[in-house]
mmCIF file of C-alpha atoms and ligand atoms in Angstrom:
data_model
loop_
_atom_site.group_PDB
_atom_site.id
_atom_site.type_symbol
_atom_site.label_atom_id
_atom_site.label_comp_id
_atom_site.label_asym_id
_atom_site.label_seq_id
_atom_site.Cartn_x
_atom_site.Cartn_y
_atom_site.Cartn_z
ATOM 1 C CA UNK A 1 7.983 -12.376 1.141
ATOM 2 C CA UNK A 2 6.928 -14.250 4.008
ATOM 3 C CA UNK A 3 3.327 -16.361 5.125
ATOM 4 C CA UNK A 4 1.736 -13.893 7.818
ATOM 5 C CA UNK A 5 1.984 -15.521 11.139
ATOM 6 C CA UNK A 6 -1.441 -16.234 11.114
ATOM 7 C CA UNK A 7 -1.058 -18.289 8.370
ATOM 8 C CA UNK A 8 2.188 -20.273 9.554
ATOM 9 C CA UNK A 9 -0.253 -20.991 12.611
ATOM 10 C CA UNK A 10 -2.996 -21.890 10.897
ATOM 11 C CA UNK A 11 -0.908 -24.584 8.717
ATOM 12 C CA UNK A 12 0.111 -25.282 12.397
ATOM 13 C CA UNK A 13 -2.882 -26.200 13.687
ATOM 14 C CA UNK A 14 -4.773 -27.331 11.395
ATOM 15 C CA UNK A 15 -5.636 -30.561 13.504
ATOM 16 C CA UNK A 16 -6.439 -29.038 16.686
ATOM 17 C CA UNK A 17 -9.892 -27.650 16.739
ATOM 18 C CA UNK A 18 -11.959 -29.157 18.691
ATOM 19 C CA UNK A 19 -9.492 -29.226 21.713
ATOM 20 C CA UNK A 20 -10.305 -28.312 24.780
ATOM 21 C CA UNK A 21 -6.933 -26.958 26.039
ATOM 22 C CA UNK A 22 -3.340 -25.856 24.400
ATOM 23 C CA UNK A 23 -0.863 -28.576 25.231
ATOM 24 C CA UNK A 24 2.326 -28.295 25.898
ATOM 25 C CA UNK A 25 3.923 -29.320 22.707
ATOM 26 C CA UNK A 26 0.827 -26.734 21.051
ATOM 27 C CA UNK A 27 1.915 -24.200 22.810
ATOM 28 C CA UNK A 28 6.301 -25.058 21.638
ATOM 29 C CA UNK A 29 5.105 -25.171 18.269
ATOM 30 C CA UNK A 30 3.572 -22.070 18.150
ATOM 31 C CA UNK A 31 5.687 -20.352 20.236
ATOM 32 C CA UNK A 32 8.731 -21.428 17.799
ATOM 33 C CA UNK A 33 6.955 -19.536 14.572
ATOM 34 C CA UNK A 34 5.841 -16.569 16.821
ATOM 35 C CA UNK A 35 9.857 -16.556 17.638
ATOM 36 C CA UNK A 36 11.181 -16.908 13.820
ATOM 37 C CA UNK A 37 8.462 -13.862 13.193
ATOM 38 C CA UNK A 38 9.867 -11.604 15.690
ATOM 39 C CA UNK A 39 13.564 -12.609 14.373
ATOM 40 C CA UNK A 40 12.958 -11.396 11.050
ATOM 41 C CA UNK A 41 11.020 -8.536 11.756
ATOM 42 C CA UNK A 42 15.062 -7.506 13.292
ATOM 43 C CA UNK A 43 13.459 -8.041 17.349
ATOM 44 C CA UNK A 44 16.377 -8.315 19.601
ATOM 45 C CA UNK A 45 16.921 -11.737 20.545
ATOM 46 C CA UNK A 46 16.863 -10.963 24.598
ATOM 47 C CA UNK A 47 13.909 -9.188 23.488
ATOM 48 C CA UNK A 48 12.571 -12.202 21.466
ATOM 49 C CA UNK A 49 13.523 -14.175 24.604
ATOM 50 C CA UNK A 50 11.650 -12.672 27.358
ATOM 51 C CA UNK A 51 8.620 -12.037 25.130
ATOM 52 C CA UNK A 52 8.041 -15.780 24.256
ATOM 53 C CA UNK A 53 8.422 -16.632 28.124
ATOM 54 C CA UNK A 54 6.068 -14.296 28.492
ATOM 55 C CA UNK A 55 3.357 -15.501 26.065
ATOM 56 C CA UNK A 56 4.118 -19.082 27.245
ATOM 57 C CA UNK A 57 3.213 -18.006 30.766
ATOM 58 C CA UNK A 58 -0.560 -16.920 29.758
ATOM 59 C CA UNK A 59 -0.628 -19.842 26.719
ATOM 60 C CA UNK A 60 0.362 -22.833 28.810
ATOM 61 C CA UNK A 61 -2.724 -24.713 29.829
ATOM 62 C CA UNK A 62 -5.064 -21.773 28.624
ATOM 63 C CA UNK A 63 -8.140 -23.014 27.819
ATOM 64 C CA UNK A 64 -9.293 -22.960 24.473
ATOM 65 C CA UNK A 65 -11.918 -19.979 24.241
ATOM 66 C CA UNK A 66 -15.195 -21.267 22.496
ATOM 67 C CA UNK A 67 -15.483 -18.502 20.337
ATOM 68 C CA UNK A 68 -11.413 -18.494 18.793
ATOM 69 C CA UNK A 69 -9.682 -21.306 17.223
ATOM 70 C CA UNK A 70 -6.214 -21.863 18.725
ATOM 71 C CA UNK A 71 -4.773 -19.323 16.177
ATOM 72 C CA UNK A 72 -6.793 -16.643 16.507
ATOM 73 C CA UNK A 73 -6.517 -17.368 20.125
ATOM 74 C CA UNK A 74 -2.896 -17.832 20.432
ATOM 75 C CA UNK A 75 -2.560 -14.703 17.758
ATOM 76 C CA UNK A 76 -4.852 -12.829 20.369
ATOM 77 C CA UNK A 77 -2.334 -13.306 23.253
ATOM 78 C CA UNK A 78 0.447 -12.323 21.007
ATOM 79 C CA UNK A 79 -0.817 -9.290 19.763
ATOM 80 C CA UNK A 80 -2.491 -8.080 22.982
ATOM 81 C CA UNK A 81 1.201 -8.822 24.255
ATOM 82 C CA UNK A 82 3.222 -6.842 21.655
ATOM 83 C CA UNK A 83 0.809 -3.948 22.199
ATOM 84 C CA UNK A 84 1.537 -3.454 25.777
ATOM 85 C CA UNK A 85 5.158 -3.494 25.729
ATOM 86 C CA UNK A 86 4.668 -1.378 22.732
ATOM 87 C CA UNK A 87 2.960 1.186 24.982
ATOM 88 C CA UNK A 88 -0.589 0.145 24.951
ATOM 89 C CA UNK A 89 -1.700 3.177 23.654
ATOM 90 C CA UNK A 90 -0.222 6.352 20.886
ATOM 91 C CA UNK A 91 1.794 8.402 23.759
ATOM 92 C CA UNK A 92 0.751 12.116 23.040
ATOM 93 C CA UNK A 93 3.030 15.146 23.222
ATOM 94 C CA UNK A 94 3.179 16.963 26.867
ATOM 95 C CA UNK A 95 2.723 20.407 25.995
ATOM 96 C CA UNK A 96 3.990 22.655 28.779
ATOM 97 C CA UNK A 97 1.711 25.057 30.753
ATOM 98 C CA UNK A 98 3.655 27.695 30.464
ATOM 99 C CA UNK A 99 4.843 28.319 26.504
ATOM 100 C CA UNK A 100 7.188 27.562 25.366
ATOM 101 C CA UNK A 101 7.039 23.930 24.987
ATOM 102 C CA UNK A 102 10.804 22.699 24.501
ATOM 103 C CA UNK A 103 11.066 19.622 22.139
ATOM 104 C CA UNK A 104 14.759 18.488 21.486
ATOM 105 C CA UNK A 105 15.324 15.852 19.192
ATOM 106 C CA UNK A 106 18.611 13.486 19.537
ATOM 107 C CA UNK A 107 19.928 10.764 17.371
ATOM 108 C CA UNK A 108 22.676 9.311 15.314
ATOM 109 C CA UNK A 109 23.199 11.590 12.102
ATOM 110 C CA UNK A 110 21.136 10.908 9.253
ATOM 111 C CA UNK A 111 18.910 9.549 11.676
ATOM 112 C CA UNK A 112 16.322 11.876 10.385
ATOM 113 C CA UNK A 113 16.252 14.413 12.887
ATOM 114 C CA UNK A 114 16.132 17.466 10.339
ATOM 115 C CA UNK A 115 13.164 16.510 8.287
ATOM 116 C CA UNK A 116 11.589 15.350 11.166
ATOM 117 C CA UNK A 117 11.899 18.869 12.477
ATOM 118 C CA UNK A 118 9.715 20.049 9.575
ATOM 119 C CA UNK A 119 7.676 17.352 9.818
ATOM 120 C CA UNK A 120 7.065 18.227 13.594
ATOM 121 C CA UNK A 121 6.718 21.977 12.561
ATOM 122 C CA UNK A 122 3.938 21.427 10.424
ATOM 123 C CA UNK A 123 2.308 19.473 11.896
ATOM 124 C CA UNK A 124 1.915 21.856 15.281
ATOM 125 C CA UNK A 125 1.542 24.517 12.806
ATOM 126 C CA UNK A 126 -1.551 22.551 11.136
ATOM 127 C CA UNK A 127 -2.777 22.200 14.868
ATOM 128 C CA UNK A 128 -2.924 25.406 15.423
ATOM 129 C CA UNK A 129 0.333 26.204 17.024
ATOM 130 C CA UNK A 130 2.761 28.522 16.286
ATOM 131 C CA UNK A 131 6.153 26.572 16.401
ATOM 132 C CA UNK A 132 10.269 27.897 16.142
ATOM 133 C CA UNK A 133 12.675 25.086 14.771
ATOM 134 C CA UNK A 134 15.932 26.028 16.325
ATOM 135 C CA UNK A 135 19.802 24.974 14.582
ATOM 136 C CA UNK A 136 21.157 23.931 17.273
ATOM 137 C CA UNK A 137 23.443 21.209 14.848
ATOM 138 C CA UNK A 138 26.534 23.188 14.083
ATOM 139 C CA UNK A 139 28.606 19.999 13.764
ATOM 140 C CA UNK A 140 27.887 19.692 9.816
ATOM 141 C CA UNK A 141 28.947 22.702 7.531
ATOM 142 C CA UNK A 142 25.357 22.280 5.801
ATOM 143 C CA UNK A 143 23.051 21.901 8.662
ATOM 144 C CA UNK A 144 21.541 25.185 9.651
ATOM 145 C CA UNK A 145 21.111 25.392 5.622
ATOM 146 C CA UNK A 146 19.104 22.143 5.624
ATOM 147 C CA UNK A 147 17.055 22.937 8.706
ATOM 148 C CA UNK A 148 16.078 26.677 6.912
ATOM 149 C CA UNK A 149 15.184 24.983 3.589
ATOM 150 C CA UNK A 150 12.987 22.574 5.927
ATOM 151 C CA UNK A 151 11.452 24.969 7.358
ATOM 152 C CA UNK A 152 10.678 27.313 4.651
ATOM 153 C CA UNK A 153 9.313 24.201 2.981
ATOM 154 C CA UNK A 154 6.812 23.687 6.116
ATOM 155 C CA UNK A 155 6.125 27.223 6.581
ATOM 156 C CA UNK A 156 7.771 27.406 10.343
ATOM 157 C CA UNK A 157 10.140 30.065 11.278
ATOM 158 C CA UNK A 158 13.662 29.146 11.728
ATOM 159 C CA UNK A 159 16.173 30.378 14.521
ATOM 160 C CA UNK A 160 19.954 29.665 13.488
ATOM 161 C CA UNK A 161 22.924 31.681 13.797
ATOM 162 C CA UNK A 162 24.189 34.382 12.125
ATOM 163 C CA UNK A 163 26.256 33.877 9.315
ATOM 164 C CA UNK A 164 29.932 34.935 9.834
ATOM 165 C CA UNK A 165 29.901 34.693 13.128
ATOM 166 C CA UNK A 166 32.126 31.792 13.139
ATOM 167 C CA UNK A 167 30.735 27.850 13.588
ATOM 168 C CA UNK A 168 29.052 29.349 16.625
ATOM 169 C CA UNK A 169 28.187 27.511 20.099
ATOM 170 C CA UNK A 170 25.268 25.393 19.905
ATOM 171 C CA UNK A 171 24.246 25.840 23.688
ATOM 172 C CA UNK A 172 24.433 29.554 23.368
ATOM 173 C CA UNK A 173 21.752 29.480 20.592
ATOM 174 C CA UNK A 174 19.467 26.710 21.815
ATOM 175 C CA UNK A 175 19.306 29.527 25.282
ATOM 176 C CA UNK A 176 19.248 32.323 22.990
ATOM 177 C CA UNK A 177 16.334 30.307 20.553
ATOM 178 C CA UNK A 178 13.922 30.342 24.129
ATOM 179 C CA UNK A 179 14.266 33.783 24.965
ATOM 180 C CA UNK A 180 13.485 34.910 21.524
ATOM 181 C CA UNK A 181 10.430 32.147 21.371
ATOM 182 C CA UNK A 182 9.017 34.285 24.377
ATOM 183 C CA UNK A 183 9.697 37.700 22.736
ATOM 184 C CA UNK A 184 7.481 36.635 19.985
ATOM 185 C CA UNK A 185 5.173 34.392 21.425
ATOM 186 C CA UNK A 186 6.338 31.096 19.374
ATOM 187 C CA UNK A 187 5.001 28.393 21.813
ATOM 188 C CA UNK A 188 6.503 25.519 20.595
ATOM 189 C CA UNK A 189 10.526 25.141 20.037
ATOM 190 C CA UNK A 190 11.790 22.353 18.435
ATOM 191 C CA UNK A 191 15.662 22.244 19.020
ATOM 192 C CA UNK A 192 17.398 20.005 16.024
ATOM 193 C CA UNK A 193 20.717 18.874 17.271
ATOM 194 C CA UNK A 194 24.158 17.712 15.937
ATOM 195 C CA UNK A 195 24.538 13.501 15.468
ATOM 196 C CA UNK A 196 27.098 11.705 14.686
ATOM 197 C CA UNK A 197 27.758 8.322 12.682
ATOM 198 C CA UNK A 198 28.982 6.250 16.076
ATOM 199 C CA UNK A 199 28.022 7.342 19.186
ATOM 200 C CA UNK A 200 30.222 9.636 20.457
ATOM 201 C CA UNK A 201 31.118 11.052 23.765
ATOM 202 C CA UNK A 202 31.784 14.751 22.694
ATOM 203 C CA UNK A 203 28.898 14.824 20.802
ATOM 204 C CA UNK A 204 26.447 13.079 23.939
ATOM 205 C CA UNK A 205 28.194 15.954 26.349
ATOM 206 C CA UNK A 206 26.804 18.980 23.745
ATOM 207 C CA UNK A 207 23.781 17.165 23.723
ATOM 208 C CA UNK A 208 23.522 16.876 27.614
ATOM 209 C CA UNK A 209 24.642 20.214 27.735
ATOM 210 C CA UNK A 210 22.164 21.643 25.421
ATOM 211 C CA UNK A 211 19.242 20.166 27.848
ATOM 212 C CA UNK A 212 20.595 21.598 30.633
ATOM 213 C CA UNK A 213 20.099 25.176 29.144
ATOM 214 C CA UNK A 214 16.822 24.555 27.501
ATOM 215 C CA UNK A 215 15.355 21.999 29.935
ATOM 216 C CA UNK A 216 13.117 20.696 27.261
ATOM 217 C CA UNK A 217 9.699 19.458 27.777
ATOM 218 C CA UNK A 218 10.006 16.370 25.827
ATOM 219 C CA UNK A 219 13.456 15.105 24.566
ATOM 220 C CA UNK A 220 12.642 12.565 21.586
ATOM 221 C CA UNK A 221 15.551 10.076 20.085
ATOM 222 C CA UNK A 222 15.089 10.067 16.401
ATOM 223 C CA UNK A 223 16.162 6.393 14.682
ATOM 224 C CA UNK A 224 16.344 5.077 11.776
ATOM 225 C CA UNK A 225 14.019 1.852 11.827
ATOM 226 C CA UNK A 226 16.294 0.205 8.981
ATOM 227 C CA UNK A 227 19.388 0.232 11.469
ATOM 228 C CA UNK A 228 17.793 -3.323 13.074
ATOM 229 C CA UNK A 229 19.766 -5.031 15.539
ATOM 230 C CA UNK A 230 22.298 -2.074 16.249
ATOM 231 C CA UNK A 231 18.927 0.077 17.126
ATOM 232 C CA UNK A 232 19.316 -1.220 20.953
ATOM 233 C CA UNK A 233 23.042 -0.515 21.721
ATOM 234 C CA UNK A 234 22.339 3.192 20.200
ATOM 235 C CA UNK A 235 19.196 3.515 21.991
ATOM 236 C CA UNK A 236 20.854 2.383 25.385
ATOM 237 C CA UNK A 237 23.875 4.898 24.664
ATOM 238 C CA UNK A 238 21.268 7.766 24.443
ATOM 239 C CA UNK A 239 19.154 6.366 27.285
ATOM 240 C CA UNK A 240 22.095 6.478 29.448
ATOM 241 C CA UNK A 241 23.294 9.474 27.882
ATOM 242 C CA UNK A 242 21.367 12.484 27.041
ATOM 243 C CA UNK A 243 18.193 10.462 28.044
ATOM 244 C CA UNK A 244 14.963 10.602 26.346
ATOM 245 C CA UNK A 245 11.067 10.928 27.282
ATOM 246 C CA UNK A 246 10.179 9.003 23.912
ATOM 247 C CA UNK A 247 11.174 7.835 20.638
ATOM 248 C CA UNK A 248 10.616 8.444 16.797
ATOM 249 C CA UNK A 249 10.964 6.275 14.379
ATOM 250 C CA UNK A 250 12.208 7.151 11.173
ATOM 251 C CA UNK A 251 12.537 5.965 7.746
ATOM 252 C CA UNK A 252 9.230 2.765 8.529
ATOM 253 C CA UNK A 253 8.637 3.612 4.843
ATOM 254 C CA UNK A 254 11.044 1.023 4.024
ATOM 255 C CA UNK A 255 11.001 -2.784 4.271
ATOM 256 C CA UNK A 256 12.026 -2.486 8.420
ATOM 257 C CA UNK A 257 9.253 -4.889 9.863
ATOM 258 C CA UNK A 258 9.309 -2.594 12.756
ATOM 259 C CA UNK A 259 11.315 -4.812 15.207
ATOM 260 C CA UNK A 260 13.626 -1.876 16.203
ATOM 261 C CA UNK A 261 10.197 -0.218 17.681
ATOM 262 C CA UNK A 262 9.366 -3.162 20.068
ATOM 263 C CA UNK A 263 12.905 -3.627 20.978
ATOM 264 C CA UNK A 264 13.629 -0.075 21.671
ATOM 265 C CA UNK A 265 10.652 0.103 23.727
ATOM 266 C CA UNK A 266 11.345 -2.681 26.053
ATOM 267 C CA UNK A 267 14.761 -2.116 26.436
ATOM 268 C CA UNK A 268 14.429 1.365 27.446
ATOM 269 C CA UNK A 269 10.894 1.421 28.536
ATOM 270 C CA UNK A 270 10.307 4.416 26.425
ATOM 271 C CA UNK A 271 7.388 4.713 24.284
ATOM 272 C CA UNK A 272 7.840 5.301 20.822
ATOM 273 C CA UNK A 273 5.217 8.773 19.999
ATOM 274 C CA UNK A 274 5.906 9.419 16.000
ATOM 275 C CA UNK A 275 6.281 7.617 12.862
ATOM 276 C CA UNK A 276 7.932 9.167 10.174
ATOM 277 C CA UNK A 277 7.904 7.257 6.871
ATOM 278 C CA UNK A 278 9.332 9.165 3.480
ATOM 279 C CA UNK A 279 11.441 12.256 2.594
ATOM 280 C CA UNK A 280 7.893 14.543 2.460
ATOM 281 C CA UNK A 281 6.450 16.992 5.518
ATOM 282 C CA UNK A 282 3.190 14.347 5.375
ATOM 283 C CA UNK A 283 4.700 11.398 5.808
ATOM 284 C CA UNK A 284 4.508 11.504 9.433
ATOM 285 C CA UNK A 285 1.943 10.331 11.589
ATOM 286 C CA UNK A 286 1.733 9.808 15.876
ATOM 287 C CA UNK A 287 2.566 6.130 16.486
ATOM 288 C CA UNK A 288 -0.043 3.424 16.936
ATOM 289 C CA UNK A 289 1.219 0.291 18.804
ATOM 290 C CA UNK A 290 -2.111 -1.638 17.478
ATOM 291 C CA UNK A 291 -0.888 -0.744 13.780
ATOM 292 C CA UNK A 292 2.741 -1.651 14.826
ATOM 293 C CA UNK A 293 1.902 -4.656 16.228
ATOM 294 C CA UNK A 294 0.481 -6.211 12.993
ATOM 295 C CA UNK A 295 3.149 -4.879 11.375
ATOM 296 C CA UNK A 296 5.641 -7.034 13.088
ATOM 297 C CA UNK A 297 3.201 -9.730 13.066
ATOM 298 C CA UNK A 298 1.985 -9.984 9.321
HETATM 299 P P1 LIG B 301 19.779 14.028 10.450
HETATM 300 O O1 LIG B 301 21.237 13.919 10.106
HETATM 301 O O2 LIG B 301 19.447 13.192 11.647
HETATM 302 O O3 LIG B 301 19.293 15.426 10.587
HETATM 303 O O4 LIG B 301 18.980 13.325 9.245
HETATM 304 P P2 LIG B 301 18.243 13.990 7.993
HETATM 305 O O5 LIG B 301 16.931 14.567 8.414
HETATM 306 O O6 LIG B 301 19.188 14.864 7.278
HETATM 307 O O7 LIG B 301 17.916 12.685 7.136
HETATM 308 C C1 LIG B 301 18.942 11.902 6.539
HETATM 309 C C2 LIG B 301 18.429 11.369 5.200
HETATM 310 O O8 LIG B 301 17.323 10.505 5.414
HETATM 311 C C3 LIG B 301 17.916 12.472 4.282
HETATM 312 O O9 LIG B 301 18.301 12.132 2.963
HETATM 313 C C4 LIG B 301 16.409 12.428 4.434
HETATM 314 O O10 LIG B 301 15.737 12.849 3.271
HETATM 315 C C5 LIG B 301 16.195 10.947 4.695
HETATM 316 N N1 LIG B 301 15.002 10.683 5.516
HETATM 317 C C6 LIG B 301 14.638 11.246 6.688
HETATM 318 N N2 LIG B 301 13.499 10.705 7.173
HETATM 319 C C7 LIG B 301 13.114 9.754 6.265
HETATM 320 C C8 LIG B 301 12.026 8.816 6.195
HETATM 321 O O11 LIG B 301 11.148 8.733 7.056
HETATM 322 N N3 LIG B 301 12.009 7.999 5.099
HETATM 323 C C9 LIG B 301 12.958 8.049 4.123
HETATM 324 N N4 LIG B 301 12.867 7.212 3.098
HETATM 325 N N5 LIG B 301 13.999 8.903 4.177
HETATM 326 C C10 LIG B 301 14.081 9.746 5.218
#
């Protein structure tokens, strides 16, 4: 749909090899495609803001390297740029010394916390670990259903609670879901949580309240990359809320150009650690800001 911005800068500049420096007006021109890119790739536009001043800072007067034409060089900068606020590099998961490792994901509903929950199980389960999902959303009548069909797809046990004993507290079995982890040895716990459409204050006090009883290792905020613009303001909420060690993005399989992921990171200063991109336990990978970065760029 659109020219890659390497080839938006090469129409650009086609008249400038052979310089020895970026001028000024060089340096505006590009800088005014690099800032259309980011726009329709859904980048915030404070985010698009401080990341052009940022690129003008090291383009302004660079000198023109002998072995790059301006594009490559000025793609270079831009890239190298997008990858550090992106996190530099793919943010592993912080497995605690003690098992159980505690992994509790947040996020808007249909954010894609469930069947990221398999996806997470199996993949610590094809690493050699021996994980517990945990229903811990008892907000939606079919949750705990979902999360069991998930994780008898992925082959990971499943601790939810009983049926008939009423809707059930959530914090009681996210606590309960630990103690049974270390009767029988499951040393990862991934607790799947209740969203809602909005963000919601009830909902961002069960969440805060469910860390406090499981005080999880990692907390990850699940979004969905196709939200765009509105990725921020929910990101902030949950920052400022529940708060989170790192995000995932969901749902990358579609046509999102991956702005949410650079303007999620900056804002929050959180790295982004997982990609999950279709319905299926594979399509999930750890994040890579290099890959990312081209993304947003092509
Ligand atoms: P939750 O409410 O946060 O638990 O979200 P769910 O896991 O139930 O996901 C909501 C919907 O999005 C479901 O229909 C999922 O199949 C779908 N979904 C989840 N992750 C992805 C993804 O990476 N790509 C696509 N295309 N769909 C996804």
């Amino acid at each position: 749909m659109f020219d890659t911005l390497q080839d938006r800068l090469t129409a650009t500049f086609r008249n400038l090899r052979g310089k020895g420096r970026l001028s000024e007006s060089d340096v505006n021109e590009a800088l005014r495609e690099i800032r259309l890119a980011l726009l329709e790739a859904d980048v915030n536009l404070s985010v698009v803001k401080e990341f052009i001043a940022a690129c003008r800072e090291k383009l302004t007067g660079a000198e023109i390297s002998q072995a790059l034409n301006p594009t490559q060089q000025i793609v270079k900068v831009v890239n190298e740029e997008l990858i550090g606020i992106l996190g530099g590099q793919t943010r592993e998961v912080r497995f605690a010394k003690n098992p159980p490792t505690v992994i509790m994901l947040a996020g808007l509903q249909g954010s894609g916390k469930t069947t990221l929950a398999g996806k997470l199980g199996k993949w610590l389960k094809d690493s050699k670990h021996h994980p517990l999902l945990v229903a811990a959303d008892l907000q939606r009548p079919n949750a705990v259903n979902q999360l069991q069909v998930v994780g008898q797809r992925a082959g990971v046990a499943v601790f939810a609670p009983e049926p008939g004993n009423g809707i059930g507290d959530p914090v009681a079995v996210a606590r309960a879901s630990i103690e049974e982890a270390k009767r029988k040895l499951y040393d990862v716990v991934i607790v799947d949580t209740a969203g809602r459409l909005g963000v919601d204050a009830e909902l961002m006090q069960q969440a805060i309240d469910i860390r406090n009883a499981v005080n999880p290792d990692e907390v990850l905020f699940v979004v969905d990359a196709m939200i765009g613009q509105d990725a921020v303001n929910t990101a902030q909420a949950f920052a400022q809320g529940v708060g989170f060690d790192g995000v995932v993005l969901s749902k990358l399989d579609g046509d999102a150009r991956g702005g949410a992921a650079l303007s999620i990171a900056r804002v929050t200063g959180k790295p982004v650690m997982f990609a999950s991109n279709g319905e299926n336990l594979k399509d999930f990978d750890l994040f890579h800001p290099d890959r990312m970065a081209s993304r947003i760029l092509d």
